[in-house]
GROMACS .gro file of C-alpha atoms in nm:
model
  271
    1MET     CA    1  -2.456   0.380  -1.142
    2ASP     CA    2  -2.088   0.375  -1.232
    3ALA     CA    3  -1.897   0.240  -0.930
    4ARG     CA    4  -1.663   0.536  -0.948
    5GLU     CA    5  -1.954   0.765  -0.861
    6GLU     CA    6  -2.022   0.573  -0.540
    7VAL     CA    7  -1.730   0.714  -0.345
    8ALA     CA    8  -1.676   0.977  -0.079
    9PRO     CA    9  -1.614   1.333  -0.202
   10ALA     CA   10  -1.254   1.312  -0.078
   11VAL     CA   11  -1.193   1.004  -0.292
   12GLN     CA   12  -1.359   1.166  -0.593
   13SER     CA   13  -1.129   1.465  -0.550
   14ILE     CA   14  -0.828   1.232  -0.555
   15LEU     CA   15  -0.951   1.064  -0.873
   16ASP     CA   16  -1.014   1.398  -1.042
   17ALA     CA   17  -0.662   1.514  -0.955
   18ALA     CA   18  -0.515   1.188  -1.087
   19ARG     CA   19  -0.683   1.238  -1.424
   20GLN     CA   20  -0.545   1.591  -1.451
   21ARG     CA   21  -0.180   1.515  -1.372
   22ALA     CA   22   0.051   1.521  -1.672
   23SER     CA   23   0.232   1.199  -1.764
   24PRO     CA   24   0.594   1.190  -1.881
   25ASP     CA   25   0.689   1.132  -2.241
   26ARG     CA   26   0.897   0.823  -2.169
   27ARG     CA   27   0.868   0.456  -2.085
   28VAL     CA   28   1.027   0.306  -1.775
   29THR     CA   29   1.158  -0.044  -1.723
   30VAL     CA   30   1.247  -0.191  -1.385
   31ASP     CA   31   1.436  -0.484  -1.240
   32PRO     CA   32   1.221  -0.536  -0.931
   33ARG     CA   33   1.304  -0.671  -0.591
   34SER     CA   34   1.068  -0.960  -0.517
   35LEU     CA   35   0.779  -0.867  -0.289
   36THR     CA   36   0.671  -1.223  -0.221
   37GLY     CA   37   1.035  -1.316  -0.166
   38ALA     CA   38   1.057  -1.043   0.097
   39PHE     CA   39   0.746  -1.180   0.269
   40HIS     CA   40   0.895  -1.530   0.278
   41ALA     CA   41   1.223  -1.394   0.415
   42ALA     CA   42   1.038  -1.210   0.692
   43GLU     CA   43   0.849  -1.522   0.796
   44SER     CA   44   1.168  -1.728   0.791
   45ASP     CA   45   1.317  -1.469   1.026
   46GLY     CA   46   1.019  -1.491   1.262
   47ARG     CA   47   0.868  -1.158   1.158
   48THR     CA   48   0.513  -1.085   1.055
   49PRO     CA   49   0.532  -0.972   0.688
   50VAL     CA   50   0.452  -0.601   0.691
   51ILE     CA   51   0.454  -0.335   0.421
   52ALA     CA   52   0.513  -0.012   0.615
   53GLU     CA   53   0.387   0.302   0.447
   54VAL     CA   54   0.568   0.635   0.416
   55LYS     CA   55   0.262   0.861   0.416
   56PRO     CA   56   0.315   1.227   0.514
   57THR     CA   57  -0.061   1.284   0.547
   58SER     CA   58  -0.399   1.175   0.410
   59PRO     CA   59  -0.761   1.294   0.403
   60THR     CA   60  -0.825   1.083   0.714
   61ALA     CA   61  -0.499   1.164   0.901
   62ASP     CA   62  -0.488   1.367   1.223
   63GLY     CA   63  -0.186   1.570   1.113
   64THR     CA   64   0.110   1.594   0.879
   65ARG     CA   65   0.447   1.433   0.944
   66GLU     CA   66   0.733   1.639   0.803
   67ASP     CA   67   1.024   1.415   0.903
   68ASP     CA   68   1.279   1.323   0.636
   69PRO     CA   69   1.104   1.042   0.444
   70VAL     CA   70   1.433   0.859   0.385
   71GLU     CA   71   1.504   0.856   0.758
   72LEU     CA   72   1.150   0.731   0.823
   73ALA     CA   73   1.197   0.457   0.562
   74GLU     CA   74   1.525   0.348   0.717
   75ALA     CA   75   1.356   0.339   1.059
   76MET     CA   76   1.081   0.118   0.920
   77VAL     CA   77   1.334  -0.127   0.777
   78GLU     CA   78   1.521  -0.125   1.110
   79GLY     CA   79   1.187  -0.208   1.270
   80GLY     CA   80   1.158  -0.520   1.056
   81ALA     CA   81   0.938  -0.410   0.766
   82ALA     CA   82   0.956  -0.660   0.480
   83ALA     CA   83   0.873  -0.391   0.224
   84LEU     CA   84   0.776  -0.025   0.205
   85SER     CA   85   0.492   0.166   0.042
   86VAL     CA   86   0.561   0.524  -0.065
   87LEU     CA   87   0.288   0.770  -0.158
   88THR     CA   88   0.348   0.955  -0.484
   89GLU     CA   89   0.010   1.135  -0.487
   90PRO     CA   90   0.093   1.501  -0.412
   91GLU     CA   91  -0.230   1.693  -0.357
   92HIS     CA   92  -0.398   1.483  -0.089
   93PHE     CA   93  -0.120   1.267   0.060
   94GLY     CA   94   0.185   1.492   0.039
   95GLY     CA   95   0.376   1.238  -0.169
   96SER     CA   96   0.597   1.271  -0.475
   97PRO     CA   97   0.784   1.055  -0.727
   98GLU     CA   98   1.106   1.213  -0.604
   99THR     CA   99   1.041   1.086  -0.252
  100LEU     CA  100   0.999   0.733  -0.385
  101GLU     CA  101   1.323   0.762  -0.584
  102HIS     CA  102   1.517   0.875  -0.276
  103VAL     CA  103   1.367   0.606  -0.054
  104ARG     CA  104   1.424   0.325  -0.301
  105ALA     CA  105   1.787   0.430  -0.345
  106ALA     CA  106   1.844   0.428   0.031
  107ILE     CA  107   1.700   0.091   0.132
  108ASP     CA  108   1.721  -0.267   0.004
  109VAL     CA  109   1.363  -0.395   0.045
  110PRO     CA  110   1.089  -0.381  -0.221
  111VAL     CA  111   0.909  -0.048  -0.261
  112LEU     CA  112   0.544  -0.017  -0.361
  113ARG     CA  113   0.433   0.295  -0.543
  114LYS     CA  114   0.105   0.399  -0.377
  115ASP     CA  115  -0.102   0.619  -0.608
  116PHE     CA  116  -0.423   0.625  -0.807
  117LEU     CA  117  -0.318   0.490  -1.147
  118LEU     CA  118  -0.590   0.494  -1.410
  119GLU     CA  119  -0.409   0.493  -1.746
  120GLU     CA  120  -0.106   0.313  -1.889
  121ASP     CA  121   0.110   0.623  -1.931
  122GLN     CA  122   0.081   0.693  -1.557
  123LEU     CA  123   0.298   0.386  -1.501
  124ASP     CA  124   0.596   0.572  -1.646
  125VAL     CA  125   0.627   0.842  -1.380
  126VAL     CA  126   0.885   0.665  -1.162
  127GLU     CA  127   1.058   0.330  -1.115
  128ALA     CA  128   0.932   0.114  -0.829
  129ASP     CA  129   0.930  -0.255  -0.748
  130VAL     CA  130   0.552  -0.277  -0.721
  131VAL     CA  131   0.265  -0.059  -0.840
  132LEU     CA  132  -0.088  -0.038  -0.705
  133LEU     CA  133  -0.396  -0.081  -0.923
  134ILE     CA  134  -0.735  -0.031  -0.758
  135ALA     CA  135  -0.976  -0.269  -0.931
  136ARG     CA  136  -1.275  -0.043  -0.877
  137PHE     CA  137  -1.120   0.245  -1.071
  138VAL     CA  138  -0.950   0.066  -1.363
  139ASP     CA  139  -1.156   0.018  -1.680
  140ASP     CA  140  -0.929  -0.249  -1.832
  141LEU     CA  141  -0.765  -0.425  -1.538
  142GLU     CA  142  -0.625  -0.712  -1.742
  143GLY     CA  143  -0.475  -0.471  -1.994
  144LEU     CA  144  -0.319  -0.244  -1.732
  145LEU     CA  145  -0.182  -0.547  -1.545
  146ALA     CA  146  -0.013  -0.660  -1.865
  147ALA     CA  147   0.124  -0.312  -1.935
  148ALA     CA  148   0.271  -0.288  -1.586
  149ARG     CA  149   0.431  -0.632  -1.605
  150ASP     CA  150   0.571  -0.553  -1.948
  151ARG     CA  151   0.768  -0.274  -1.781
  152GLY     CA  152   0.892  -0.512  -1.511
  153PHE     CA  153   0.660  -0.402  -1.230
  154GLN     CA  154   0.504  -0.641  -0.986
  155VAL     CA  155   0.140  -0.544  -0.930
  156LEU     CA  156  -0.072  -0.522  -0.618
  157VAL     CA  157  -0.440  -0.518  -0.715
  158GLU     CA  158  -0.658  -0.366  -0.445
  159VAL     CA  159  -1.015  -0.486  -0.393
  160HIS     CA  160  -1.296  -0.419  -0.147
  161THR     CA  161  -1.554  -0.690  -0.216
  162VAL     CA  162  -1.585  -1.056  -0.307
  163ALA     CA  163  -1.681  -0.961  -0.663
  164GLU     CA  164  -1.375  -0.740  -0.699
  165PHE     CA  165  -1.152  -1.015  -0.557
  166GLU     CA  166  -1.282  -1.256  -0.820
  167THR     CA  167  -1.238  -0.992  -1.091
  168ALA     CA  168  -0.876  -0.940  -0.987
  169VAL     CA  169  -0.796  -1.312  -0.986
  170ASN     CA  170  -0.968  -1.364  -1.321
  171ALA     CA  171  -0.764  -1.076  -1.465
  172GLY     CA  172  -0.446  -1.257  -1.361
  173ALA     CA  173  -0.353  -1.078  -1.038
  174GLY     CA  174  -0.094  -1.262  -0.833
  175ILE     CA  175  -0.096  -1.019  -0.538
  176VAL     CA  176  -0.432  -0.898  -0.409
  177GLY     CA  177  -0.485  -0.643  -0.135
  178ILE     CA  178  -0.815  -0.631   0.053
  179ASN     CA  179  -0.886  -0.276   0.172
  180ASN     CA  180  -1.082  -0.261   0.496
  181ARG     CA  181  -1.180   0.101   0.430
  182ASP     CA  182  -1.516   0.162   0.266
  183LEU     CA  183  -1.455   0.422  -0.007
  184ALA     CA  184  -1.809   0.553   0.016
  185ALA     CA  185  -1.820   0.634   0.388
  186LEU     CA  186  -1.444   0.614   0.457
  187GLU     CA  187  -1.523   0.388   0.752
  188VAL     CA  188  -1.291   0.102   0.843
  189ASP     CA  189  -1.404  -0.250   0.929
  190LEU     CA  190  -1.150  -0.530   0.971
  191GLY     CA  191  -1.437  -0.768   0.908
  192THR     CA  192  -1.406  -0.681   0.539
  193THR     CA  193  -1.093  -0.893   0.498
  194GLU     CA  194  -1.247  -1.172   0.703
  195ALA     CA  195  -1.569  -1.170   0.502
  196VAL     CA  196  -1.393  -1.172   0.165
  197LEU     CA  197  -1.150  -1.449   0.257
  198ASP     CA  198  -1.431  -1.653   0.411
  199ALA     CA  199  -1.625  -1.634   0.084
  200VAL     CA  200  -1.356  -1.706  -0.176
  201ASP     CA  201  -1.116  -1.985  -0.258
  202VAL     CA  202  -0.777  -1.817  -0.280
  203PRO     CA  203  -0.560  -1.982  -0.547
  204ASP     CA  204  -0.232  -2.123  -0.420
  205ASP     CA  205  -0.035  -1.879  -0.636
  206VAL     CA  206  -0.214  -1.566  -0.508
  207THR     CA  207  -0.071  -1.364  -0.219
  208VAL     CA  208  -0.324  -1.174  -0.006
  209ILE     CA  209  -0.247  -0.851   0.178
  210ALA     CA  210  -0.480  -0.697   0.437
  211GLU     CA  211  -0.489  -0.316   0.415
  212SER     CA  212  -0.619  -0.029   0.633
  213GLY     CA  213  -0.742  -0.014   0.990
  214ILE     CA  214  -0.471  -0.233   1.143
  215ARG     CA  215  -0.388  -0.037   1.457
  216SER     CA  216  -0.254  -0.289   1.709
  217GLY     CA  217  -0.071  -0.615   1.742
  218ALA     CA  218  -0.405  -0.781   1.810
  219ASP     CA  219  -0.540  -0.643   1.482
  220ALA     CA  220  -0.235  -0.778   1.300
  221ARG     CA  221  -0.287  -1.123   1.446
  222ARG     CA  222  -0.658  -1.106   1.358
  223MET     CA  223  -0.580  -1.035   0.993
  224ARG     CA  224  -0.321  -1.310   0.978
  225ASP     CA  225  -0.565  -1.555   1.138
  226ALA     CA  226  -0.817  -1.457   0.870
  227GLY     CA  227  -0.573  -1.573   0.603
  228ALA     CA  228  -0.378  -1.261   0.506
  229ASP     CA  229  -0.024  -1.342   0.394
  230ALA     CA  230   0.096  -0.990   0.474
  231LEU     CA  231  -0.025  -0.656   0.609
  232LEU     CA  232  -0.003  -0.302   0.471
  233ILE     CA  233   0.009  -0.050   0.755
  234GLY     CA  234   0.037   0.325   0.720
  235SER     CA  235  -0.131   0.552   0.974
  236ALA     CA  236  -0.064   0.338   1.280
  237ILE     CA  237   0.307   0.338   1.200
  238MET     CA  238   0.335   0.702   1.090
  239ASP     CA  239   0.125   0.819   1.390
  240HIS     CA  240   0.033   1.155   1.240
  241ALA     CA  241  -0.121   1.274   1.567
  242ALA     CA  242   0.229   1.272   1.720
  243ALA     CA  243   0.379   1.471   1.433
  244THR     CA  244   0.391   1.792   1.636
  245ASP     CA  245   0.660   1.649   1.864
  246ASP     CA  246   0.966   1.852   1.766
  247GLU     CA  247   1.227   1.665   1.970
  248PRO     CA  248   1.514   1.577   1.730
  249GLY     CA  249   1.496   1.216   1.618
  250SER     CA  250   1.168   1.151   1.798
  251GLY     CA  251   0.976   1.092   1.475
  252THR     CA  252   1.205   0.824   1.339
  253ALA     CA  253   1.240   0.655   1.678
  254LEU     CA  254   0.862   0.639   1.717
  255VAL     CA  255   0.815   0.506   1.365
  256ARG     CA  256   1.074   0.234   1.427
  257GLU     CA  257   0.901   0.133   1.751
  258ASN     CA  258   0.560   0.135   1.584
  259THR     CA  259   0.690  -0.084   1.302
  260GLU     CA  260   0.829  -0.333   1.552
  261THR     CA  261   0.488  -0.354   1.718
  262PHE     CA  262   0.350  -0.508   1.401
  263THR     CA  263   0.647  -0.708   1.275
  264THR     CA  264   0.671  -0.886   1.612
  265ALA     CA  265   0.295  -0.916   1.666
  266GLU     CA  266   0.269  -1.290   1.618
  267ARG     CA  267   0.586  -1.361   1.813
  268GLU     CA  268   0.460  -1.150   2.104
  269GLY     CA  269   0.116  -1.305   2.079
  270ARG     CA  270   0.261  -1.650   2.129
  271ALA     CA  271   0.480  -1.544   2.423
   0.00000   0.00000   0.00000
């Protein structure tokens, strides 16, 4: 069976929507801010390298956060985030290319475009520092990696298994994200990152990011102990369940505090 058929209905709906979205008749080029450089800077400053995600909602979220995304992004940077991830998928995550443009213009850390990119022309929707390619859903990973880099993008290749990790490295990926969420059942298991990293030899020039299910400082330390160079954290920082709190400024203050929980996790763990 084609691996793309072995996914939850919610994921299949996202893929179907991605195939139907129109692509612009243009080609973008970018001068990216270095993602790995931002990780090194965070570590030098005593912070755990974290990509904080501006995610208004998701199929697994408990609510929708309607705060100004630029203000949320600024709060994340104030909380020590080394980089940001911004959703540009509109139907299921409430994102947009315009949101990414506004966020990237307002802050000075690298910005990852989080979306389901399947074809080369989908790269040309908006400028970002990094784009996401999900190995499981890309027919020609090596070719799409090359196309993205030709435009100036850095590329985060997301994997879920040992086989996909090896496929990504063999295709030339320099940044690999291990997603702890099973796309068939949508269940999260932090043991996924541990199992993959225990089974592979990570090349010295490959940066590994642990993704999904990191909900506490202890989880952050667990992923770092497993060998992750950085962490991508969305829901635990956005805290969609608290999105109904209408006190002015409460959303950004909470997001800043949540970000600090993770960027100081190792420092606090040693205290």
